[in-house]
XYZ file of C-alpha atoms in Angstrom:
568
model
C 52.552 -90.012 -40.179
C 49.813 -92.346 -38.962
C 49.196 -90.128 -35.653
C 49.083 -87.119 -37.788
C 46.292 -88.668 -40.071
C 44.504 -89.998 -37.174
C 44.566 -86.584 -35.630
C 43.064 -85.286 -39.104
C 40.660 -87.249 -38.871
C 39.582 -86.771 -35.807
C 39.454 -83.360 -36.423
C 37.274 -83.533 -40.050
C 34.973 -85.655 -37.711
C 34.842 -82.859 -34.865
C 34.300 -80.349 -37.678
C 31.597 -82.784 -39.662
C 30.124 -83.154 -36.532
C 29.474 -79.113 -35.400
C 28.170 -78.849 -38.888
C 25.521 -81.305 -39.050
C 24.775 -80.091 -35.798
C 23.952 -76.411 -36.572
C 22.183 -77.589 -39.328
C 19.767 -79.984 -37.089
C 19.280 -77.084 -34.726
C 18.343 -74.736 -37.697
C 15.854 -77.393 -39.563
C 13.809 -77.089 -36.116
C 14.536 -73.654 -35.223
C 12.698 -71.445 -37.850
C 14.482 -68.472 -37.104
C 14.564 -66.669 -40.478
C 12.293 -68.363 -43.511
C 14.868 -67.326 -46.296
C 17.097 -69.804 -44.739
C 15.639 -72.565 -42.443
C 12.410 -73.325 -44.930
C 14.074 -75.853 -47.022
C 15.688 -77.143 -43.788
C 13.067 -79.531 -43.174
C 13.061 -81.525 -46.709
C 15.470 -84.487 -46.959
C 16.642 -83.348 -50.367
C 18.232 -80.347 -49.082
C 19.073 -81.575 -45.970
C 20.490 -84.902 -47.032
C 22.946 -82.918 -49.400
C 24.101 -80.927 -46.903
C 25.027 -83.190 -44.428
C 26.360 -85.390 -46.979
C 28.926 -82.227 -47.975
C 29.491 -81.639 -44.278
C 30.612 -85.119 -43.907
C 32.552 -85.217 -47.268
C 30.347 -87.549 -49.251
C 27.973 -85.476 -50.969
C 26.462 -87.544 -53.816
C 25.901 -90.360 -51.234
C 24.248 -87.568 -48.894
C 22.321 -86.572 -51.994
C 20.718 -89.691 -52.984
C 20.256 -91.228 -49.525
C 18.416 -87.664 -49.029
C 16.297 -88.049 -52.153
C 15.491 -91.237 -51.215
C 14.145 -90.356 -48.098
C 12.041 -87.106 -49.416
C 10.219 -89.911 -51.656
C 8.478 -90.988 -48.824
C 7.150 -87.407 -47.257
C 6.404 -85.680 -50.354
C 3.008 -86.215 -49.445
C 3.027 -85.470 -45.994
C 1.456 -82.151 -45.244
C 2.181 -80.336 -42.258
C -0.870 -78.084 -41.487
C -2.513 -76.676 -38.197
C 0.585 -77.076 -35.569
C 0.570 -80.944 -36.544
C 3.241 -83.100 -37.416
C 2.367 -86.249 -38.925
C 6.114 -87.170 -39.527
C 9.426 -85.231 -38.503
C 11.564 -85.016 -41.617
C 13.723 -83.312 -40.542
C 14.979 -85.734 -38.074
C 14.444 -88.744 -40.917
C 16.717 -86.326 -43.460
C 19.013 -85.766 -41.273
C 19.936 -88.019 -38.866
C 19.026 -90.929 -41.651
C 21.303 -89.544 -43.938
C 23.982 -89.248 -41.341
C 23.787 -92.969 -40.328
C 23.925 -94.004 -43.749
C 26.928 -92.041 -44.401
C 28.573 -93.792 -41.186
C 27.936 -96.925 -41.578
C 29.048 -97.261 -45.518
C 25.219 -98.586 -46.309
C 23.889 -98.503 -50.225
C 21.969 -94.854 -50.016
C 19.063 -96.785 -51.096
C 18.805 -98.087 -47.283
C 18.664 -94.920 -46.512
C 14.877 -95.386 -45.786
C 15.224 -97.943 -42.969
C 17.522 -95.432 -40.965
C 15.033 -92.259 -41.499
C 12.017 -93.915 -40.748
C 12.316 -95.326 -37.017
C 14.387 -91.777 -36.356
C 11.078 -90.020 -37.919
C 8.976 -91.645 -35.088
C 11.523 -90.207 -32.236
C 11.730 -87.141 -34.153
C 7.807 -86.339 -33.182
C 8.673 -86.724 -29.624
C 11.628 -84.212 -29.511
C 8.983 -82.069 -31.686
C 6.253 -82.496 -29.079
C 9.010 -81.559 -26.210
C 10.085 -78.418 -28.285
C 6.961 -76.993 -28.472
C 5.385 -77.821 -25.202
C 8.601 -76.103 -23.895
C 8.659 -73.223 -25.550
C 5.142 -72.434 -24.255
C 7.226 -71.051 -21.525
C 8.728 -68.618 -22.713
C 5.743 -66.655 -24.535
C 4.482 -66.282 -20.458
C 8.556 -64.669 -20.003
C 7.326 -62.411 -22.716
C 4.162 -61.321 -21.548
C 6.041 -60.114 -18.028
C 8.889 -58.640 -19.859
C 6.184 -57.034 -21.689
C 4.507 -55.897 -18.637
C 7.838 -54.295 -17.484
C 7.566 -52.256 -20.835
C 11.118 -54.560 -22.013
C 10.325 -54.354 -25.870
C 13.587 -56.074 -26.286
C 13.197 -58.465 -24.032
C 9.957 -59.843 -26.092
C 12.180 -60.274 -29.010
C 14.991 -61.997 -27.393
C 12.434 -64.415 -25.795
C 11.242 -65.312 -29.849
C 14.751 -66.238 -30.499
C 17.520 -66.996 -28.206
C 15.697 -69.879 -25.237
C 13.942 -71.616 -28.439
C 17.361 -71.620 -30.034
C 18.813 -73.367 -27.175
C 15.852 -76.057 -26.962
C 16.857 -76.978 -30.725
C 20.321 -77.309 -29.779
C 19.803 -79.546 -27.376
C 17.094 -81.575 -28.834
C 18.135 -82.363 -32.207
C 22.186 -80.520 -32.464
C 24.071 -81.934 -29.280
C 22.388 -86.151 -30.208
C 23.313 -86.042 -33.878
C 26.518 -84.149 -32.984
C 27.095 -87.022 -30.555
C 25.774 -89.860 -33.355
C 28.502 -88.409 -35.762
C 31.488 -88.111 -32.694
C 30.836 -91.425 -31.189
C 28.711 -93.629 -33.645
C 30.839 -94.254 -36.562
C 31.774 -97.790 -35.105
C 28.675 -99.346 -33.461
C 26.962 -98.054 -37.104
C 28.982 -100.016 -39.326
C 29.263 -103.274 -37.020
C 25.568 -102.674 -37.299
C 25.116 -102.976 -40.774
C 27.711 -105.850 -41.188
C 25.483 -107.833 -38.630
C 22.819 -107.722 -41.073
C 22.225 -110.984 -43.944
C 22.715 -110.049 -47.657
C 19.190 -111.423 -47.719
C 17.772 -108.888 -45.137
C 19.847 -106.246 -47.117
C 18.416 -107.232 -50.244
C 14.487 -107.366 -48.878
C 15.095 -103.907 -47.225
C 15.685 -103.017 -50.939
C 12.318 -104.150 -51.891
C 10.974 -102.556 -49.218
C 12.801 -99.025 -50.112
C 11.087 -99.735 -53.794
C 7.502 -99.618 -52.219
C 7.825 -97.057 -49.988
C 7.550 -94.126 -52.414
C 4.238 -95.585 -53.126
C 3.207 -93.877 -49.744
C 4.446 -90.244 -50.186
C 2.613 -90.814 -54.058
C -0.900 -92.129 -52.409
C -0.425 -88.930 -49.462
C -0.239 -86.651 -52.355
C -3.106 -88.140 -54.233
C -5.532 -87.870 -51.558
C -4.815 -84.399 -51.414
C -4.638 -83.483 -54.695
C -6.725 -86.241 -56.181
C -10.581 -84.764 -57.130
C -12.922 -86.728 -58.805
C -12.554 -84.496 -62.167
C -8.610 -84.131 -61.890
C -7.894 -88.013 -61.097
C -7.289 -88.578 -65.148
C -4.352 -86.137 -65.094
C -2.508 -88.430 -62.689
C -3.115 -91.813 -64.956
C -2.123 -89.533 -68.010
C 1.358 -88.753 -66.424
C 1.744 -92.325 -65.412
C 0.735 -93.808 -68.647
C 2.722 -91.025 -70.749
C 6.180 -91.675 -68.813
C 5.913 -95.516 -68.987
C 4.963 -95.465 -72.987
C 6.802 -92.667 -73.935
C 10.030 -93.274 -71.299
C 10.297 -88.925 -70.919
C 11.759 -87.854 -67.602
C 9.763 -85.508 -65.276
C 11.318 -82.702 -66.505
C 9.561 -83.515 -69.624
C 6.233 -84.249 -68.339
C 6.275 -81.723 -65.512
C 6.379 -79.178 -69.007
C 3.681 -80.799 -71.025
C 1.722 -80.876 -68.050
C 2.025 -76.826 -67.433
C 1.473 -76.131 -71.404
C -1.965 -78.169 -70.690
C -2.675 -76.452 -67.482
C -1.952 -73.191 -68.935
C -4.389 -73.941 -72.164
C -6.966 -75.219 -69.687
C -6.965 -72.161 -67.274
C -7.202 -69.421 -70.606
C -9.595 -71.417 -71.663
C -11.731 -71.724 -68.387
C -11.256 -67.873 -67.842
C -12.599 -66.762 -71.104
C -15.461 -69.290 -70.250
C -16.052 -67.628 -67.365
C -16.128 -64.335 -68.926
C -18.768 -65.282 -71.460
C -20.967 -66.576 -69.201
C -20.647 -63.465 -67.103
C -21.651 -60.829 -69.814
C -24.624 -63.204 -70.702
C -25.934 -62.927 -66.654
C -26.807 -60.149 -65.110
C -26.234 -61.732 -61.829
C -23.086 -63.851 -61.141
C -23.063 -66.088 -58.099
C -19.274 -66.178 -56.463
C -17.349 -68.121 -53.878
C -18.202 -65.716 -50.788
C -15.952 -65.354 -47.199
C -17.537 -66.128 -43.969
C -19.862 -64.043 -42.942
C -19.869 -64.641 -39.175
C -16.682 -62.368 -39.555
C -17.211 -58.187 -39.620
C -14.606 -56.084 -40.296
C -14.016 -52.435 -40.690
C -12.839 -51.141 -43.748
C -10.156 -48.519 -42.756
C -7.515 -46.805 -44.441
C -8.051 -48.800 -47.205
C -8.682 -46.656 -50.375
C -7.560 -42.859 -51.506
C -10.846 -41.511 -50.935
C -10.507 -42.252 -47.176
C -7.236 -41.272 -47.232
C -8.315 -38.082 -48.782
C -11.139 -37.830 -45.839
C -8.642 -37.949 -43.109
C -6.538 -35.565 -44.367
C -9.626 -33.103 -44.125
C -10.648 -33.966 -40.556
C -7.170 -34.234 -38.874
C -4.728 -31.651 -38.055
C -1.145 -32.384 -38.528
C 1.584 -34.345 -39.973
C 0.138 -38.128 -41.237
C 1.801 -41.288 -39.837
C 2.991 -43.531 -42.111
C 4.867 -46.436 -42.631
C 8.439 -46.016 -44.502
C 9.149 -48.612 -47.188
C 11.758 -49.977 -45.181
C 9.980 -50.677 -42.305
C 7.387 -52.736 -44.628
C 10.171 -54.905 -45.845
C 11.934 -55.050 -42.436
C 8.304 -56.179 -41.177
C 8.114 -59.000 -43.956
C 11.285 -59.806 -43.517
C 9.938 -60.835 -39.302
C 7.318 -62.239 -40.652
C 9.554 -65.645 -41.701
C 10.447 -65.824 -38.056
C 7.022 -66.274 -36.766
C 7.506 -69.789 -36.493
C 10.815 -69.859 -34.156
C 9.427 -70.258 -30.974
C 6.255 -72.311 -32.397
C 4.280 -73.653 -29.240
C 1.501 -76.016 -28.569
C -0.148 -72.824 -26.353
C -0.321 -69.871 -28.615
C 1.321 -71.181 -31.643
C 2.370 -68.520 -33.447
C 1.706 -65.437 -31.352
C 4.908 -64.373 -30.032
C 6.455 -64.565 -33.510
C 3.345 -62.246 -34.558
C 4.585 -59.542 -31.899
C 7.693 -59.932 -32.430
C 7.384 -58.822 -35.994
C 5.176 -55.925 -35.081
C 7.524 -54.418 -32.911
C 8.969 -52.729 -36.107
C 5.868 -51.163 -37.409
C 4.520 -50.258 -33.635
C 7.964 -48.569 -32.887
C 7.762 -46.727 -36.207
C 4.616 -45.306 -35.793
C 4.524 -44.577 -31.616
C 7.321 -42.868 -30.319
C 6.438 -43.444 -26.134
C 6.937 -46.813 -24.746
C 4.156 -47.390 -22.899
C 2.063 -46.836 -26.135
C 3.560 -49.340 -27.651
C 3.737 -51.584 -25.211
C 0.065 -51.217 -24.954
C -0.083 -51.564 -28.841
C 1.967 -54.572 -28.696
C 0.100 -56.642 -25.952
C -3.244 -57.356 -28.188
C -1.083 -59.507 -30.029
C 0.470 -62.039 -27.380
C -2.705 -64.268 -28.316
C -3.263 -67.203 -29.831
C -2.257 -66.718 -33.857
C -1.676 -69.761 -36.130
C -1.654 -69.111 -40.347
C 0.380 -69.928 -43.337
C 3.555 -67.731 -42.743
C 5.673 -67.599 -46.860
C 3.448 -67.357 -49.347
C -0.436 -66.247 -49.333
C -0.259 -65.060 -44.811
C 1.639 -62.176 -45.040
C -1.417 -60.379 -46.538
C -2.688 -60.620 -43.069
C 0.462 -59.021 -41.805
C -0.150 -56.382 -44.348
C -3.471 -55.696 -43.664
C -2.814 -55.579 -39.728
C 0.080 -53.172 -40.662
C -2.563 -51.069 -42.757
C -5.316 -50.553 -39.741
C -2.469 -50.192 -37.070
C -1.079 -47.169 -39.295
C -4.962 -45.676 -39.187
C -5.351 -46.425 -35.471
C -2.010 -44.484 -35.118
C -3.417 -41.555 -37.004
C -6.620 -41.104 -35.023
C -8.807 -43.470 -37.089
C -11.918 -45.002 -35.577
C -9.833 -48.694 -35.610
C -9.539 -50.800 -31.765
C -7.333 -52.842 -30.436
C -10.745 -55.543 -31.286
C -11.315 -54.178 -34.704
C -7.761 -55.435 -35.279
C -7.723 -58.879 -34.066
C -11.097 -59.489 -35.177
C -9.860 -59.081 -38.871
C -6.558 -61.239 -38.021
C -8.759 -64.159 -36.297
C -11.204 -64.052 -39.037
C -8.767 -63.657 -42.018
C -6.158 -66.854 -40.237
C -8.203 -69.878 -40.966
C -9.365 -69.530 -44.785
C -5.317 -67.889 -45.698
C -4.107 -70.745 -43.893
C -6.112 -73.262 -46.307
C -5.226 -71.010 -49.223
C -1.777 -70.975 -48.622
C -0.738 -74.408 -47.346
C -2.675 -75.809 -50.712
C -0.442 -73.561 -52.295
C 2.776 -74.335 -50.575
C 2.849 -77.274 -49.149
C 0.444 -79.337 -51.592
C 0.989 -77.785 -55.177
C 4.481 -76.202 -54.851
C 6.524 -78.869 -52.725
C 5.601 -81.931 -54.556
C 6.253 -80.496 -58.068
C 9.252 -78.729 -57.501
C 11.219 -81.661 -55.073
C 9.519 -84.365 -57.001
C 11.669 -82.899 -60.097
C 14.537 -82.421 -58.001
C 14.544 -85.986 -56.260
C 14.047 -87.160 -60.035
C 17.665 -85.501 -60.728
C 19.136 -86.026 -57.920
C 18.592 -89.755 -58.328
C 19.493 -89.625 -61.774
C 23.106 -88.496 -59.763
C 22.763 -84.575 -60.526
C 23.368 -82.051 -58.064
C 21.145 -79.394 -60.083
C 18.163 -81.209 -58.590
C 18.698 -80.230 -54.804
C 19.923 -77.062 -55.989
C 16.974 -76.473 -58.382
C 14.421 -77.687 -56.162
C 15.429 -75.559 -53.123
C 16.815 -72.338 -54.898
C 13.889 -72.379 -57.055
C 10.869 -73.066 -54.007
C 12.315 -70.770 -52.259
C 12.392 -67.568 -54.690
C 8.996 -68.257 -55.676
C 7.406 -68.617 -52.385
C 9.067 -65.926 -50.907
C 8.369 -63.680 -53.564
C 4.940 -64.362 -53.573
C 4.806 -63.559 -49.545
C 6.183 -59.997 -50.522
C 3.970 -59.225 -53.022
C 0.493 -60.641 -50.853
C 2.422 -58.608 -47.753
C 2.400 -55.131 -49.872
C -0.917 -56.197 -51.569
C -2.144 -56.586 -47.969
C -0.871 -52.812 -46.750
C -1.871 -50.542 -49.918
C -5.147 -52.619 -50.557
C -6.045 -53.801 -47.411
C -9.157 -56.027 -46.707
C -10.670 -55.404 -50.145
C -7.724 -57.149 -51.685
C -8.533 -60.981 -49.990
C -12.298 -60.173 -50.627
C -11.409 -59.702 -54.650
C -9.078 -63.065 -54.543
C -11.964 -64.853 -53.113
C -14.694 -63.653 -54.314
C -13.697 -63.453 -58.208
C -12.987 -67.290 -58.183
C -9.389 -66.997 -59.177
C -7.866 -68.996 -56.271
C -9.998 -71.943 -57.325
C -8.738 -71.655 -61.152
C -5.373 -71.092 -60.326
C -5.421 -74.066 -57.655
C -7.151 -76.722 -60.025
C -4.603 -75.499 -62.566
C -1.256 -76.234 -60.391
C -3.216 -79.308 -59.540
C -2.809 -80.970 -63.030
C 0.667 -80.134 -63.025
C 1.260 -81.604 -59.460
C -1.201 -85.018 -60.840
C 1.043 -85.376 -63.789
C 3.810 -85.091 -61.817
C 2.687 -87.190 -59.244
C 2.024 -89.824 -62.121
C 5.339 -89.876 -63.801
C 7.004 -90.179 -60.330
C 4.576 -93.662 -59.741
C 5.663 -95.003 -63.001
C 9.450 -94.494 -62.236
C 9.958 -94.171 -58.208
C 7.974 -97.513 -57.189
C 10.770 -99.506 -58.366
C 9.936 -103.182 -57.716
C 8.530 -105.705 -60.327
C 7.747 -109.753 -60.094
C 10.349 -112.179 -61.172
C 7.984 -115.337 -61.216
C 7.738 -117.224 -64.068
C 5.666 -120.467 -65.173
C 7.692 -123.350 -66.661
C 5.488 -124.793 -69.431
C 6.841 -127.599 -71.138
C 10.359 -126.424 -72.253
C 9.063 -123.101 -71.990
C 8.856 -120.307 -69.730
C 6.396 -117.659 -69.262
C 7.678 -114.575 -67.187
C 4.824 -113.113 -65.440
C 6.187 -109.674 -65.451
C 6.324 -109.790 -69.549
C 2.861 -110.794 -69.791
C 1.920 -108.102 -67.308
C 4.267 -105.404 -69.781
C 2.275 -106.846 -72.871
C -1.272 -105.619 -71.068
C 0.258 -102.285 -69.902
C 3.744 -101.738 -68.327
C 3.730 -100.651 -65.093
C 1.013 -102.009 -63.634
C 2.701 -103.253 -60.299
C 3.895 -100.072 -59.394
C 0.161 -98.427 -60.644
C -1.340 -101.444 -58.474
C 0.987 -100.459 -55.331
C 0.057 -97.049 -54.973
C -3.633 -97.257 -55.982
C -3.639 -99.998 -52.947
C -2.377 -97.668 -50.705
C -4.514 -94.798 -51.627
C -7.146 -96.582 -51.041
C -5.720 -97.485 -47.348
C -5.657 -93.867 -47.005
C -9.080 -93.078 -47.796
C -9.685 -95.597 -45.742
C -8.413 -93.477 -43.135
C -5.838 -96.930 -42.043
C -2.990 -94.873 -39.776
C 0.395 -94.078 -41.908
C 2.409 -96.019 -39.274
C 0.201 -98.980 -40.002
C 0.931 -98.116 -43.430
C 4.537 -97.817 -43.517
C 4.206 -101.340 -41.050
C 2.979 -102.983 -44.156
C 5.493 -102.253 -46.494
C 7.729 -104.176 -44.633
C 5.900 -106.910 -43.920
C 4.366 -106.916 -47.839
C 7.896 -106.072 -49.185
C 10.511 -108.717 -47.423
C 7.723 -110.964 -47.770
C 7.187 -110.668 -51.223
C 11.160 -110.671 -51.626
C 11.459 -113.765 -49.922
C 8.701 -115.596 -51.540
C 9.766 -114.663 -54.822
C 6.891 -112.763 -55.674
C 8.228 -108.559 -56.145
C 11.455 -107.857 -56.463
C 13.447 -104.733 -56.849
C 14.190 -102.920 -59.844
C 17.660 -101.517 -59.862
């Protein structure tokens, strides 16, 4: 009986093992959005590999824990200021292993987030190589070829980057992880506590300085001040705070309108103007023009081919690379349409080469217009329309940088940090709705916003991004997800910076507990202190790794001094 067990569980560990494996490989390669966005967020991850390991509320908190800390950290650009995915992960992982409180979960993720940028900086400096194996398969007029080289050597560079260590961590590191943690003092266990108490202070103050406006700042003290008086949970807030958003952007609209039907003249946010495009194929009128001055049956794209072409465009990041970034994702998705609408190969390999160049936007949410648009003047240019090969990439290069800002603000800084912040809130609180919430509920809404800004993009063209610009909507609808994401922010300062002061003054036979007199003034105001202070070191521009360096010191410090201690 006892060789049978130990054979079973050496098997669950083989199995755990593969599992947390694949999922590593996926969270880095970005094969199809649908699937490997949420891959890089501790909350999802650190559920998963808690179920793949069979301890899936310790996986979920451990993972909440650690999204605490990034829900500030924006990813933008082809930079990586932090690699969750290896902190989610592989912290959660060696939490699991070694039998550690999930609230320790931070010490493990953090030194594997600094190793996690190196494997990141290997995977894409790698992968630059095999965008120059596309350009000769390309040559060679192998069509195929291009798309197997966006998929299957990146694949393999995740696999053995971040799957074959943590499948090894998980096979041969149960032992030397628990020895590891009962090495460590109660004491030491108990500062590292403190510690893990601060350190959502830093993923609040990340979040703040990109969110935090002059004019908006208020919204955050309101959501701090509103949790810690009233005691609602951020479910609670996160819905006031949308009822006032919602109020305030009606409100600001009809403004707006007012003001424009007293004016004759209305001055509005404007595009670059360095950037000249061509409008083709972009309204029925010019439609209705080519139909007059060109014989024979009219190109066009089928419906399916438009989805099938969205559908690519979540791959665009899989074989990401420091070189081009993003460009042999872009051709890769533009096979479809290219194939669809030129039926010799050498036309569409000639079609197909202008766009193994450099490429880098926002790929889920507000980029795919670009897609759209690009699929809009390629089906002109197919039907004899006065649109080049330049006309083309001059709108794409043009259009990248401003969709980019619109869309990561959207995404990454408005989205993210309202959605997760809820979910780590329940999660925490020991529900699995908040992973499940969180992720299901990001993911339908920025994916269904990419499919309608990728159909937008075809049917409307240019003219579409110039009215979202231009008719100051963006900047309305931004400031208004803004107060949400404040409010949220706040409530999660009031109840995520967990650590308090235990000193008290002996007066006579009295004593005087500092952190009651500091409650009688206005609760909170340790936590509120914490993450203004770190804000500030932000502003100040102080590196995040000096940061996160004096949390540590600050927190066992202040642990062992008996100044802050930890509140739970």
């Amino acid at each position: 009986i006892g060789l049978v067990g130990s054979e079973m569980c050496i098997r669950d560990r083989v199995i755990s093992a593969i599992l947390v494996g694949l999922l590593a490989t996926c969270g880095q390669w970005w094969f199809f959005g649908p699937i490997t966005k949420c891959l890089v967020y501790p909350l999802t991850t650190g559920t998963l590999v808690g179920v793949f390991m069979g301890e899936p509320m310790t996986g979920m908190i451990a993972g909440a824990t650690i999204q605490l800390i990034y829900l500030g950290w924006i990813s933008a650009g082809g930079t990586m200021p932090s690699n969750t995915i290896v902190a989610g992960i592989f912290g959660t992982a060696l939490t699991i292993m070694s039998g550690a409180d999930p609230k320790m979960a931070v010490t493990f993720a953090i030194p594997f987030s600094m190793l996690g940028l190196l494997l990141n900086q290997v995977y894409m400096t790698v992968n630059a190589a095999w965008i120059h194996q596309a350009d000769k398969l390309l040559e060679k007029g192998n069509i195929k070829g291009v798309r197997i080289m966006n998929y299957l050597p990146s694949f393999c560079m995740a696999l053995l980057l971040y799957g074959v260590p943590v499948f090894a961590m998980i096979m041969f590191g149960s032992d030397w992880s628990q020895s590891m943690l009962n090495a460590i003092p109660g004491s030491i266990i108990n500062a590292l506590e403190v510690v893990g108490g601060i350190m959502p202070a830093l993923g609040i103050a990340m979040l703040l300085n990109y969110l935090g406006k002059k004019t908006l700042m208020p919204w955050f003290f309101a959501g701090f001040f509103l949790t810690e008086y009233s005691k609602l949970d951020l479910t609670a807030v996160s819905i006031f705070a949308a009822v006032i958003a919602i109020i305030l952007y009606f409100n600001d609209k009809k403004t707006t309108t007012a003001q424009q039907g007293e004016k004759k003249k209305v001055r509005r946010l404007s595009v670059n103007k360095k950037v000249e495009v061509k409008e083709v194929g972009q309204s029925t009128e010019v439609a209705e023009e080519i139909t007059k001055t060109i014989d024979g049956p009219k190109k066009k794209l089928s419906k399916k081919t438009l989805i099938k072409t969205w559908l690519l465009t979540t791959s665009t990041e899989a074989c990401y690379n420091y070189e081009r970034l993003q460009a042999l994702g872009i051709a890769n998705l533009m096979i479809t349409p290219i194939r669809a609408l030129y039926d010799k190969v050498e036309d569409q390999v000639a079609e197909l080469k202008k766009y193994l160049v450099f490429y880098n936007s926002e790929v889920f949410t507000i980029g795919p217009i670009i897609n759209g648009i690009t699929c809009s003047m390629e089906e002109a240019r197919a039907n004899g329309e006065n649109v080049t090969a330049k006309d083309i990439n001059s709108v794409r290069t043009g259009l990248m940088g401003p969709v980019a800002g619109i869309g990561d603000t959207v995404m990454q800084g408005i989205l993210f940090p309202i959605l997760f912040g809820i979910g780590c809130s329940m999660a925490l609180d020991g529900s699995y709705l908040g992973p499940i919430f969180a992720t299901v509920v990001f993911e339908v809404l920025i994916f269904a916003c990419g499919y309608f800004m990728f159909m937008t993009g075809y049917k409307q063209g240019k003219t579409s991004l110039l009215k979202i610009l231009k008719d100051g909507t963006v900047d309305k609808i931004i400031n208004s997800f803004s107060i949400v994401g404040l409010m949220v922010v706040g409530s999660m300062a009031a109840t995520r910076v967990a650590v308090d002061t235990p000193l008290a003054i002996k007066v006579g036979e009295g004593v005087t507990k500092i952190q009651t007199v500091l409650n009688s003034l206005a609760p909170g105001l340790i936590p509120l202190g914490i993450t203004m202070l770190v804000w500030w070191m932000l502003r100040k521009k102080v590196n995040t790794l000096w940061i996160i360096v004096a949390i540590f010191v600050v927190g066992i410090i202040g642990y062992y001094t008996g100044i802050l201690g930890y509140v739970g």
